[in-house]
PDB file of C-alpha atoms in Angstrom:
ATOM      1  CA  MET A  32     -14.704  27.093  -0.957  1.00 41.00           C
ATOM      2  CA  LEU A  33     -17.921  25.155  -0.581  1.00 46.00           C
ATOM      3  CA  ASN A  34     -20.779  26.149  -2.832  1.00 47.00           C
ATOM      4  CA  GLN A  35     -24.011  27.553  -1.453  1.00 50.00           C
ATOM      5  CA  THR A  36     -26.348  24.621  -0.992  1.00 57.00           C
ATOM      6  CA  LEU A  37     -29.600  23.909   0.812  1.00 71.00           C
ATOM      7  CA  VAL A  38     -28.388  20.492   1.906  1.00 76.00           C
ATOM      8  CA  THR A  39     -26.520  20.374   5.220  1.00 82.00           C
ATOM      9  CA  GLU A  40     -26.530  16.603   5.609  1.00 87.00           C
ATOM     10  CA  PHE A  41     -27.111  13.431   3.611  1.00 91.00           C
ATOM     11  CA  LEU A  42     -28.930  10.243   4.543  1.00 89.00           C
ATOM     12  CA  LEU A  43     -27.094   7.012   3.727  1.00 89.00           C
ATOM     13  CA  LEU A  44     -29.787   4.469   2.917  1.00 84.00           C
ATOM     14  CA  GLY A  45     -27.379   1.578   3.380  1.00 78.00           C
ATOM     15  CA  LEU A  46     -27.614  -2.008   2.188  1.00 78.00           C
ATOM     16  CA  THR A  47     -31.116  -3.078   3.138  1.00 75.00           C
ATOM     17  CA  ASP A  48     -34.374  -2.022   4.784  1.00 76.00           C
ATOM     18  CA  ILE A  49     -35.175  -5.571   5.943  1.00 78.00           C
ATOM     19  CA  GLN A  50     -34.880  -5.435   9.729  1.00 81.00           C
ATOM     20  CA  GLU A  51     -34.346  -9.196  10.105  1.00 82.00           C
ATOM     21  CA  LEU A  52     -31.231  -9.068   7.927  1.00 84.00           C
ATOM     22  CA  LYS A  53     -29.532  -6.210   9.740  1.00 86.00           C
ATOM     23  CA  PRO A  54     -28.207  -8.120  12.810  1.00 89.00           C
ATOM     24  CA  PHE A  55     -26.846 -10.869  10.552  1.00 91.00           C
ATOM     25  CA  LEU A  56     -25.138  -8.413   8.201  1.00 89.00           C
ATOM     26  CA  PHE A  57     -23.782  -6.461  11.167  1.00 92.00           C
ATOM     27  CA  VAL A  58     -22.126  -9.561  12.655  1.00 94.00           C
ATOM     28  CA  VAL A  59     -20.719 -10.740   9.297  1.00 93.00           C
ATOM     29  CA  LEU A  60     -19.328  -7.347   8.285  1.00 93.00           C
ATOM     30  CA  LEU A  61     -17.949  -6.621  11.757  1.00 94.00           C
ATOM     31  CA  THR A  62     -16.180 -10.005  11.740  1.00 95.00           C
ATOM     32  CA  ILE A  63     -14.664  -9.299   8.324  1.00 94.00           C
ATOM     33  CA  TYR A  64     -13.545  -5.852   9.492  1.00 94.00           C
ATOM     34  CA  LEU A  65     -11.881  -7.299  12.611  1.00 95.00           C
ATOM     35  CA  VAL A  66     -10.116  -9.910  10.456  1.00 93.00           C
ATOM     36  CA  ASN A  67      -8.930  -7.080   8.216  1.00 94.00           C
ATOM     37  CA  VAL A  68      -7.558  -4.991  11.085  1.00 94.00           C
ATOM     38  CA  ALA A  69      -5.980  -7.973  12.871  1.00 92.00           C
ATOM     39  CA  GLY A  70      -4.452  -9.491   9.726  1.00 90.00           C
ATOM     40  CA  ASN A  71      -3.118  -6.309   8.174  1.00 93.00           C
ATOM     41  CA  GLY A  72      -2.068  -5.009  11.574  1.00 92.00           C
ATOM     42  CA  ALA A  73      -0.058  -8.190  12.171  1.00 88.00           C
ATOM     43  CA  ILE A  74       1.679  -7.879   8.785  1.00 89.00           C
ATOM     44  CA  LEU A  75       2.442  -4.215   9.428  1.00 90.00           C
ATOM     45  CA  MET A  76       3.857  -5.055  12.868  1.00 88.00           C
ATOM     46  CA  ILE A  77       6.161  -7.845  11.691  1.00 88.00           C
ATOM     47  CA  VAL A  78       7.356  -5.888   8.638  1.00 88.00           C
ATOM     48  CA  ILE A  79       8.412  -3.048  10.953  1.00 89.00           C
ATOM     49  CA  SER A  80       9.830  -5.180  13.777  1.00 86.00           C
ATOM     50  CA  ASP A  81      11.546  -8.063  11.936  1.00 82.00           C
ATOM     51  CA  SER A  82      14.862  -7.003  10.398  1.00 82.00           C
ATOM     52  CA  ARG A  83      14.745  -9.958   7.979  1.00 83.00           C
ATOM     53  CA  LEU A  84      11.792  -8.313   6.252  1.00 84.00           C
ATOM     54  CA  HIS A  85      13.476  -4.923   5.800  1.00 88.00           C
ATOM     55  CA  SER A  86      13.513  -5.190   2.011  1.00 90.00           C
ATOM     56  CA  PRO A  87      11.658  -3.313  -0.755  1.00 92.00           C
ATOM     57  CA  MET A  88       9.098  -6.091  -1.257  1.00 89.00           C
ATOM     58  CA  TYR A  89       8.006  -6.031   2.383  1.00 90.00           C
ATOM     59  CA  PHE A  90       8.309  -2.266   2.654  1.00 94.00           C
ATOM     60  CA  PHE A  91       5.617  -1.980  -0.021  1.00 94.00           C
ATOM     61  CA  LEU A  92       3.627  -4.805   1.566  1.00 91.00           C
ATOM     62  CA  GLY A  93       3.584  -2.797   4.800  1.00 92.00           C
ATOM     63  CA  ASN A  94       2.270   0.189   2.862  1.00 95.00           C
ATOM     64  CA  MET A  95      -0.501  -1.991   1.427  1.00 93.00           C
ATOM     65  CA  SER A  96      -1.484  -3.298   4.863  1.00 93.00           C
ATOM     66  CA  CYS A  97      -1.724   0.277   6.161  1.00 94.00           C
ATOM     67  CA  LEU A  98      -3.855   1.246   3.142  1.00 94.00           C
ATOM     68  CA  ASP A  99      -6.184  -1.735   3.579  1.00 93.00           C
ATOM     69  CA  ILE A 100      -6.879  -0.939   7.234  1.00 95.00           C
ATOM     70  CA  CYS A 101      -7.602   2.714   6.459  1.00 95.00           C
ATOM     71  CA  TYR A 102      -9.589   1.889   3.306  1.00 93.00           C
ATOM     72  CA  SER A 103     -12.153  -0.208   5.174  1.00 93.00           C
ATOM     73  CA  THR A 104     -12.188   2.173   8.152  1.00 94.00           C
ATOM     74  CA  VAL A 105     -13.342   5.033   5.907  1.00 94.00           C
ATOM     75  CA  THR A 106     -16.642   3.307   5.078  1.00 92.00           C
ATOM     76  CA  LEU A 107     -17.327   0.313   7.313  1.00 92.00           C
ATOM     77  CA  PRO A 108     -17.730   1.806  10.832  1.00 92.00           C
ATOM     78  CA  LYS A 109     -20.328   4.287   9.556  1.00 91.00           C
ATOM     79  CA  MET A 110     -22.180   1.514   7.762  1.00 90.00           C
ATOM     80  CA  LEU A 111     -22.191  -0.644  10.905  1.00 91.00           C
ATOM     81  CA  GLU A 112     -23.499   2.284  12.940  1.00 90.00           C
ATOM     82  CA  ASN A 113     -26.317   2.873  10.456  1.00 88.00           C
ATOM     83  CA  PHE A 114     -27.602  -0.688  10.786  1.00 87.00           C
ATOM     84  CA  PHE A 115     -29.110   0.322  14.139  1.00 85.00           C
ATOM     85  CA  SER A 116     -29.551   4.052  13.574  1.00 81.00           C
ATOM     86  CA  THR A 117     -32.920   5.551  12.721  1.00 79.00           C
ATOM     87  CA  HIS A 118     -31.564   8.769  11.208  1.00 81.00           C
ATOM     88  CA  LYS A 119     -28.552   7.454   9.201  1.00 85.00           C
ATOM     89  CA  ALA A 120     -27.298  10.979   8.613  1.00 89.00           C
ATOM     90  CA  ILE A 121     -23.851  12.165   7.642  1.00 92.00           C
ATOM     91  CA  SER A 122     -22.994  15.862   7.552  1.00 91.00           C
ATOM     92  CA  PHE A 123     -22.116  17.606   4.308  1.00 92.00           C
ATOM     93  CA  ILE A 124     -18.494  18.033   5.433  1.00 93.00           C
ATOM     94  CA  GLY A 125     -18.405  14.453   6.689  1.00 93.00           C
ATOM     95  CA  CYS A 126     -19.703  13.177   3.355  1.00 93.00           C
ATOM     96  CA  ILE A 127     -17.118  15.120   1.339  1.00 94.00           C
ATOM     97  CA  SER A 128     -14.387  13.956   3.731  1.00 95.00           C
ATOM     98  CA  GLN A 129     -15.461  10.327   3.321  1.00 95.00           C
ATOM     99  CA  LEU A 130     -15.448  10.743  -0.455  1.00 94.00           C
ATOM    100  CA  HIS A 131     -11.961  12.281  -0.296  1.00 96.00           C
ATOM    101  CA  PHE A 132     -10.349   9.573   1.813  1.00 96.00           C
ATOM    102  CA  PHE A 133     -12.077   6.791  -0.107  1.00 93.00           C
ATOM    103  CA  HIS A 134     -10.619   7.980  -3.425  1.00 92.00           C
ATOM    104  CA  PHE A 135      -7.309   8.935  -1.804  1.00 95.00           C
ATOM    105  CA  LEU A 136      -6.696   5.455  -0.406  1.00 94.00           C
ATOM    106  CA  GLY A 137      -8.167   3.604  -3.387  1.00 91.00           C
ATOM    107  CA  SER A 138      -6.098   5.415  -6.020  1.00 92.00           C
ATOM    108  CA  THR A 139      -2.967   5.111  -3.861  1.00 95.00           C
ATOM    109  CA  GLU A 140      -3.459   1.340  -3.661  1.00 93.00           C
ATOM    110  CA  SER A 141      -3.845   1.032  -7.437  1.00 92.00           C
ATOM    111  CA  LEU A 142      -0.541   2.882  -7.892  1.00 94.00           C
ATOM    112  CA  LEU A 143       1.084   0.787  -5.178  1.00 95.00           C
ATOM    113  CA  LEU A 144       0.145  -2.428  -6.984  1.00 93.00           C
ATOM    114  CA  ALA A 145       1.990  -1.153 -10.068  1.00 94.00           C
ATOM    115  CA  VAL A 146       5.058  -0.264  -7.970  1.00 95.00           C
ATOM    116  CA  MET A 147       5.015  -3.729  -6.368  1.00 93.00           C
ATOM    117  CA  ALA A 148       4.864  -5.318  -9.836  1.00 92.00           C
ATOM    118  CA  PHE A 149       7.886  -3.220 -10.880  1.00 94.00           C
ATOM    119  CA  ASP A 150       9.706  -4.418  -7.768  1.00 93.00           C
ATOM    120  CA  ARG A 151       9.052  -8.056  -8.768  1.00 90.00           C
ATOM    121  CA  PHE A 152      10.183  -7.284 -12.332  1.00 91.00           C
ATOM    122  CA  VAL A 153      13.524  -5.920 -11.112  1.00 93.00           C
ATOM    123  CA  ALA A 154      13.980  -8.777  -8.614  1.00 89.00           C
ATOM    124  CA  ILE A 155      13.436 -11.482 -11.242  1.00 87.00           C
ATOM    125  CA  CYS A 156      14.725  -9.896 -14.455  1.00 87.00           C
ATOM    126  CA  LYS A 157      17.590  -7.815 -12.978  1.00 89.00           C
ATOM    127  CA  PRO A 158      18.638  -9.824  -9.904  1.00 87.00           C
ATOM    128  CA  LEU A 159      22.275  -8.648  -9.899  1.00 90.00           C
ATOM    129  CA  HIS A 160      21.221  -4.999  -9.979  1.00 92.00           C
ATOM    130  CA  TYR A 161      18.259  -5.342  -7.626  1.00 93.00           C
ATOM    131  CA  THR A 162      19.835  -3.811  -4.522  1.00 92.00           C
ATOM    132  CA  VAL A 163      21.261  -0.940  -6.571  1.00 94.00           C
ATOM    133  CA  ILE A 164      18.025  -0.136  -8.411  1.00 94.00           C
ATOM    134  CA  MET A 165      15.598  -0.733  -5.538  1.00 94.00           C
ATOM    135  CA  ASN A 166      17.640   1.185  -2.977  1.00 95.00           C
ATOM    136  CA  PRO A 167      15.970   2.573   0.181  1.00 94.00           C
ATOM    137  CA  LEU A 168      15.939   6.145  -1.162  1.00 95.00           C
ATOM    138  CA  LEU A 169      14.135   5.163  -4.387  1.00 96.00           C
ATOM    139  CA  CYS A 170      11.618   3.016  -2.483  1.00 95.00           C
ATOM    140  CA  THR A 171      10.845   5.895  -0.139  1.00 96.00           C
ATOM    141  CA  GLN A 172      10.525   8.329  -3.029  1.00 97.00           C
ATOM    142  CA  MET A 173       8.147   6.004  -4.886  1.00 96.00           C
ATOM    143  CA  ALA A 174       6.018   5.495  -1.766  1.00 96.00           C
ATOM    144  CA  VAL A 175       5.808   9.239  -1.057  1.00 97.00           C
ATOM    145  CA  THR A 176       5.008   9.946  -4.719  1.00 97.00           C
ATOM    146  CA  ILE A 177       2.111   7.491  -4.982  1.00 97.00           C
ATOM    147  CA  TRP A 178       0.619   8.662  -1.663  1.00 97.00           C
ATOM    148  CA  ALA A 179       0.878  12.290  -2.871  1.00 97.00           C
ATOM    149  CA  ILE A 180      -0.692  11.496  -6.262  1.00 96.00           C
ATOM    150  CA  GLY A 181      -3.542   9.685  -4.549  1.00 95.00           C
ATOM    151  CA  PHE A 182      -4.110  12.588  -2.168  1.00 96.00           C
ATOM    152  CA  PHE A 183      -4.258  15.270  -4.849  1.00 95.00           C
ATOM    153  CA  HIS A 184      -6.413  13.098  -7.115  1.00 94.00           C
ATOM    154  CA  ALA A 185      -8.931  12.741  -4.291  1.00 94.00           C
ATOM    155  CA  LEU A 186      -8.649  16.432  -3.446  1.00 95.00           C
ATOM    156  CA  LEU A 187      -9.680  17.280  -7.009  1.00 93.00           C
ATOM    157  CA  HIS A 188     -12.847  15.190  -6.692  1.00 92.00           C
ATOM    158  CA  SER A 189     -13.729  16.445  -3.215  1.00 94.00           C
ATOM    159  CA  ILE A 190     -13.321  20.118  -4.179  1.00 93.00           C
ATOM    160  CA  MET A 191     -15.233  19.775  -7.436  1.00 92.00           C
ATOM    161  CA  THR A 192     -18.046  17.821  -5.748  1.00 92.00           C
ATOM    162  CA  SER A 193     -18.298  20.212  -2.795  1.00 90.00           C
ATOM    163  CA  ARG A 194     -18.810  23.162  -5.168  1.00 88.00           C
ATOM    164  CA  LEU A 195     -21.909  21.621  -6.726  1.00 88.00           C
ATOM    165  CA  ASN A 196     -25.388  22.789  -5.787  1.00 87.00           C
ATOM    166  CA  PHE A 197     -27.359  20.245  -3.741  1.00 87.00           C
ATOM    167  CA  CYS A 198     -30.833  21.711  -3.364  1.00 81.00           C
ATOM    168  CA  GLY A 199     -33.185  18.762  -3.594  1.00 73.00           C
ATOM    169  CA  PRO A 200     -33.337  15.251  -2.098  1.00 81.00           C
ATOM    170  CA  ASN A 201     -30.510  14.225   0.190  1.00 86.00           C
ATOM    171  CA  HIS A 202     -31.001  10.449   0.185  1.00 88.00           C
ATOM    172  CA  ILE A 203     -27.871   8.620  -1.018  1.00 88.00           C
ATOM    173  CA  HIS A 204     -28.660   5.143  -2.346  1.00 83.00           C
ATOM    174  CA  HIS A 205     -25.417   3.713  -1.047  1.00 84.00           C
ATOM    175  CA  PHE A 206     -23.697   2.865   2.238  1.00 88.00           C
ATOM    176  CA  PHE A 207     -21.009   5.547   1.824  1.00 90.00           C
ATOM    177  CA  CYS A 208     -20.467   8.842   0.009  1.00 91.00           C
ATOM    178  CA  ASP A 209     -19.039   8.337  -3.458  1.00 88.00           C
ATOM    179  CA  VAL A 210     -18.946  10.607  -6.487  1.00 88.00           C
ATOM    180  CA  LYS A 211     -21.429   8.713  -8.660  1.00 85.00           C
ATOM    181  CA  PRO A 212     -24.352   8.556  -6.173  1.00 86.00           C
ATOM    182  CA  LEU A 213     -23.720  12.179  -5.118  1.00 90.00           C
ATOM    183  CA  LEU A 214     -23.874  13.437  -8.710  1.00 88.00           C
ATOM    184  CA  GLU A 215     -27.382  11.992  -8.964  1.00 86.00           C
ATOM    185  CA  LEU A 216     -28.518  14.490  -6.285  1.00 88.00           C
ATOM    186  CA  VAL A 217     -27.054  17.612  -7.904  1.00 88.00           C
ATOM    187  CA  CYS A 218     -29.322  20.448  -9.051  1.00 85.00           C
ATOM    188  CA  GLY A 219     -27.498  21.527 -12.174  1.00 82.00           C
ATOM    189  CA  ASP A 220     -25.000  20.428 -14.773  1.00 83.00           C
ATOM    190  CA  THR A 221     -22.565  17.669 -13.746  1.00 85.00           C
ATOM    191  CA  GLU A 222     -20.862  17.134 -17.110  1.00 87.00           C
ATOM    192  CA  LEU A 223     -17.487  18.428 -15.919  1.00 87.00           C
ATOM    193  CA  ASN A 224     -17.567  16.168 -12.864  1.00 87.00           C
ATOM    194  CA  GLN A 225     -18.534  13.176 -15.002  1.00 87.00           C
ATOM    195  CA  ARG A 226     -15.625  13.911 -17.338  1.00 86.00           C
ATOM    196  CA  LEU A 227     -13.208  14.170 -14.426  1.00 85.00           C
ATOM    197  CA  LEU A 228     -14.483  10.874 -13.057  1.00 83.00           C
ATOM    198  CA  ASN A 229     -14.099   9.158 -16.426  1.00 82.00           C
ATOM    199  CA  THR A 230     -10.752  10.675 -17.443  1.00 85.00           C
ATOM    200  CA  VAL A 231      -8.773  11.307 -14.246  1.00 86.00           C
ATOM    201  CA  THR A 232     -10.035   8.369 -12.205  1.00 82.00           C
ATOM    202  CA  GLY A 233     -10.071   6.182 -15.293  1.00 80.00           C
ATOM    203  CA  THR A 234      -6.451   7.060 -16.038  1.00 85.00           C
ATOM    204  CA  LEU A 235      -5.372   6.380 -12.453  1.00 85.00           C
ATOM    205  CA  ALA A 236      -7.113   3.012 -12.595  1.00 82.00           C
ATOM    206  CA  ILE A 237      -6.224   1.865 -16.108  1.00 85.00           C
ATOM    207  CA  GLY A 238      -2.661   3.295 -16.150  1.00 89.00           C
ATOM    208  CA  PRO A 239      -1.343   1.206 -13.216  1.00 91.00           C
ATOM    209  CA  PHE A 240      -3.437  -1.732 -14.470  1.00 90.00           C
ATOM    210  CA  PHE A 241      -1.589  -1.870 -17.782  1.00 92.00           C
ATOM    211  CA  LEU A 242       1.795  -1.107 -16.180  1.00 92.00           C
ATOM    212  CA  THR A 243       1.275  -4.083 -13.870  1.00 92.00           C
ATOM    213  CA  LEU A 244       0.296  -6.333 -16.774  1.00 91.00           C
ATOM    214  CA  LEU A 245       3.336  -5.099 -18.710  1.00 93.00           C
ATOM    215  CA  SER A 246       5.620  -5.962 -15.787  1.00 91.00           C
ATOM    216  CA  TYR A 247       4.201  -9.472 -15.636  1.00 88.00           C
ATOM    217  CA  PHE A 248       4.470  -9.872 -19.400  1.00 89.00           C
ATOM    218  CA  TYR A 249       8.191  -9.094 -19.197  1.00 88.00           C
ATOM    219  CA  ILE A 250       8.608 -11.359 -16.156  1.00 86.00           C
ATOM    220  CA  ILE A 251       6.924 -14.345 -17.826  1.00 83.00           C
ATOM    221  CA  THR A 252       8.746 -13.767 -21.120  1.00 85.00           C
ATOM    222  CA  TYR A 253      12.105 -13.498 -19.328  1.00 83.00           C
ATOM    223  CA  LEU A 254      11.492 -16.644 -17.277  1.00 80.00           C
ATOM    224  CA  PHE A 255      10.513 -18.790 -20.234  1.00 78.00           C
ATOM    225  CA  LEU A 256      13.411 -17.560 -22.377  1.00 79.00           C
ATOM    226  CA  LYS A 257      16.161 -17.492 -19.747  1.00 74.00           C
ATOM    227  CA  THR A 258      15.227 -20.081 -17.120  1.00 68.00           C
ATOM    228  CA  GLN A 259      16.066 -23.688 -17.935  1.00 62.00           C
ATOM    229  CA  SER A 260      15.140 -25.219 -14.579  1.00 62.00           C
ATOM    230  CA  CYS A 261      11.469 -25.952 -13.897  1.00 67.00           C
ATOM    231  CA  SER A 262      12.047 -25.614 -10.148  1.00 66.00           C
ATOM    232  CA  MET A 263      13.568 -22.145 -10.586  1.00 64.00           C
ATOM    233  CA  LEU A 264      10.669 -21.160 -12.854  1.00 67.00           C
ATOM    234  CA  HIS A 265       8.135 -22.368 -10.300  1.00 68.00           C
ATOM    235  CA  ARG A 266       9.921 -20.593  -7.438  1.00 67.00           C
ATOM    236  CA  ALA A 267      10.098 -17.313  -9.356  1.00 67.00           C
ATOM    237  CA  LEU A 268       6.442 -17.437 -10.381  1.00 70.00           C
ATOM    238  CA  SER A 269       5.353 -18.327  -6.847  1.00 71.00           C
ATOM    239  CA  THR A 270       6.883 -15.091  -5.550  1.00 70.00           C
ATOM    240  CA  CYS A 271       4.520 -13.188  -7.862  1.00 78.00           C
ATOM    241  CA  ALA A 272       1.417 -15.307  -7.245  1.00 80.00           C
ATOM    242  CA  SER A 273       0.275 -13.496  -4.094  1.00 80.00           C
ATOM    243  CA  HIS A 274       0.665 -10.045  -5.613  1.00 82.00           C
ATOM    244  CA  PHE A 275      -1.082 -11.058  -8.840  1.00 83.00           C
ATOM    245  CA  THR A 276      -4.011 -12.561  -6.874  1.00 84.00           C
ATOM    246  CA  VAL A 277      -4.418  -9.304  -4.916  1.00 86.00           C
ATOM    247  CA  PHE A 278      -4.122  -7.379  -8.176  1.00 87.00           C
ATOM    248  CA  ILE A 279      -7.026  -9.338  -9.731  1.00 87.00           C
ATOM    249  CA  LEU A 280      -9.191  -9.059  -6.593  1.00 85.00           C
ATOM    250  CA  PHE A 281      -8.635  -5.299  -6.472  1.00 85.00           C
ATOM    251  CA  TYR A 282      -9.140  -4.451 -10.137  1.00 84.00           C
ATOM    252  CA  ALA A 283     -12.011  -6.737 -11.132  1.00 81.00           C
ATOM    253  CA  PRO A 284     -14.714  -4.930  -9.093  1.00 77.00           C
ATOM    254  CA  VAL A 285     -13.176  -1.462  -9.488  1.00 70.00           C
ATOM    255  CA  ILE A 286     -13.083  -1.636 -13.275  1.00 68.00           C
ATOM    256  CA  PHE A 287     -16.608  -3.050 -13.387  1.00 69.00           C
ATOM    257  CA  THR A 288     -17.867  -0.175 -11.228  1.00 63.00           C
ATOM    258  CA  TYR A 289     -16.124   2.829 -12.754  1.00 56.00           C
ATOM    259  CA  ILE A 290     -15.721   1.856 -16.404  1.00 58.00           C
ATOM    260  CA  ARG A 291     -19.304   0.866 -17.150  1.00 58.00           C
ATOM    261  CA  PRO A 292     -21.867   3.623 -17.827  1.00 54.00           C
ATOM    262  CA  THR A 293     -23.978   4.967 -14.977  1.00 52.00           C
ATOM    263  CA  SER A 294     -27.244   4.623 -16.862  1.00 50.00           C
ATOM    264  CA  GLY A 295     -28.903   1.262 -16.592  1.00 47.00           C
ATOM    265  CA  SER A 296     -26.664   0.053 -13.774  1.00 52.00           C
ATOM    266  CA  SER A 297     -28.167  -2.026 -10.999  1.00 56.00           C
ATOM    267  CA  MET A 298     -28.086  -0.454  -7.534  1.00 59.00           C
ATOM    268  CA  ASP A 299     -27.931  -3.871  -5.848  1.00 63.00           C
ATOM    269  CA  MET A 300     -24.990  -4.823  -8.061  1.00 69.00           C
ATOM    270  CA  ASP A 301     -23.227  -1.549  -7.175  1.00 70.00           C
ATOM    271  CA  TRP A 302     -23.614  -2.329  -3.469  1.00 75.00           C
ATOM    272  CA  LEU A 303     -22.377  -5.889  -3.871  1.00 78.00           C
ATOM    273  CA  ILE A 304     -19.302  -4.805  -5.826  1.00 80.00           C
ATOM    274  CA  ALA A 305     -18.589  -1.988  -3.361  1.00 80.00           C
ATOM    275  CA  ILE A 306     -18.724  -4.482  -0.482  1.00 85.00           C
ATOM    276  CA  MET A 307     -16.191  -6.620  -2.343  1.00 84.00           C
ATOM    277  CA  TYR A 308     -13.540  -3.927  -2.836  1.00 82.00           C
ATOM    278  CA  THR A 309     -14.076  -1.958   0.388  1.00 86.00           C
ATOM    279  CA  VAL A 310     -14.643  -4.800   2.869  1.00 88.00           C
ATOM    280  CA  VAL A 311     -13.862  -8.284   1.565  1.00 88.00           C
ATOM    281  CA  THR A 312     -10.704  -7.743  -0.521  1.00 88.00           C
ATOM    282  CA  PRO A 313      -8.773  -5.804   2.186  1.00 90.00           C
ATOM    283  CA  ALA A 314      -9.518  -8.650   4.622  1.00 90.00           C
ATOM    284  CA  LEU A 315      -8.352 -11.300   2.139  1.00 87.00           C
ATOM    285  CA  ASN A 316      -5.029  -9.610   1.348  1.00 84.00           C
ATOM    286  CA  PRO A 317      -3.189 -10.609   4.554  1.00 83.00           C
ATOM    287  CA  LEU A 318      -4.494 -14.176   4.247  1.00 83.00           C
ATOM    288  CA  ILE A 319      -3.219 -14.388   0.662  1.00 83.00           C
ATOM    289  CA  TYR A 320       0.232 -13.098   1.584  1.00 78.00           C
ATOM    290  CA  THR A 321       0.664 -15.177   4.758  1.00 74.00           C
ATOM    291  CA  LEU A 322      -0.640 -18.427   3.271  1.00 66.00           C
ATOM    292  CA  ARG A 323       1.672 -18.237   0.237  1.00 65.00           C
ATOM    293  CA  ASN A 324       4.737 -16.543   1.729  1.00 71.00           C
ATOM    294  CA  LYS A 325       7.126 -18.574   3.881  1.00 73.00           C
ATOM    295  CA  GLU A 326       9.075 -15.514   5.043  1.00 75.00           C
ATOM    296  CA  VAL A 327       5.952 -13.750   6.325  1.00 75.00           C
ATOM    297  CA  LYS A 328       4.756 -16.931   8.056  1.00 72.00           C
ATOM    298  CA  GLY A 329       8.187 -17.421   9.594  1.00 74.00           C
ATOM    299  CA  ALA A 330       8.335 -13.829  10.843  1.00 72.00           C
ATOM    300  CA  LEU A 331       4.832 -14.154  12.260  1.00 70.00           C
ATOM    301  CA  ASN A 332       5.765 -17.369  14.085  1.00 72.00           C
ATOM    302  CA  ARG A 333       8.899 -15.725  15.518  1.00 75.00           C
ATOM    303  CA  ALA A 334       6.838 -12.740  16.709  1.00 67.00           C
ATOM    304  CA  ILE A 335       4.330 -15.067  18.408  1.00 68.00           C
ATOM    305  CA  ARG A 336       7.118 -17.050  20.128  1.00 72.00           C
ATOM    306  CA  ARG A 337       8.765 -13.859  21.401  1.00 70.00           C
ATOM    307  CA  ARG A 338       5.456 -12.643  22.805  1.00 66.00           C
ATOM    308  CA  PHE A 339       4.473 -15.881  24.524  1.00 61.00           C
TER     309      PHE A 339
END
């Protein structure tokens, strides 16, 4: 149940009030969004259609591509619309929905990165048991589990935020609805919500972060102790390079945003970091995987030849 509140809509103030910058930012961000949709859409298509990529690694990569498209779609179209809108309003329900899907997709991706690191750990450290351990049933169960955890984590935030009393200003100093800027508009105590943000969201961010690092620690230790050939070592590490690059690009801005204290933080820095993890990183992911992965490039070339 939504709490009684005087606010029926919020105004997203966006990135800038400088009119001359808006057309430039619109073109740049729209281009990045189209690259995101085209790149991740292409990966999703070839993972589904090419039987050579029907393996756990590419199953999870397809999940990530789907997440990246949806992740940017939650925030970017509304931001692009507001560049040329005079009102820049979003309804109360629309704001809570945007908050929900933003945290749903973001927390799911953090969990997915940990699952993908575990997949690489099994592939490199337990190669003879890989097909037994990473069987289709387990992969499906892991995917369903992380999507469900992400959904209910976001549902907790959206319900708790919707029950707060918004009775004063409705100007959000951001380009989308997030928990932190919304809590600044609340008339009343927000200590419980702040604790949930710090503990629950922090756990869902830091937990997969350390599990991923642990997987790579075991992978590197195993390779240096067991692998005698430099070429085999290089080949094994190269299979992890794309995932680890995406891992760093995802976690660096997220940790900086949600771990640091709210007080004293720069609004411009918040916007810049949010642009990085909601717009830029999802568009870079398909480029990272296609440029460094021969199988994905080969499947993409085969798909292009079949089409033309």
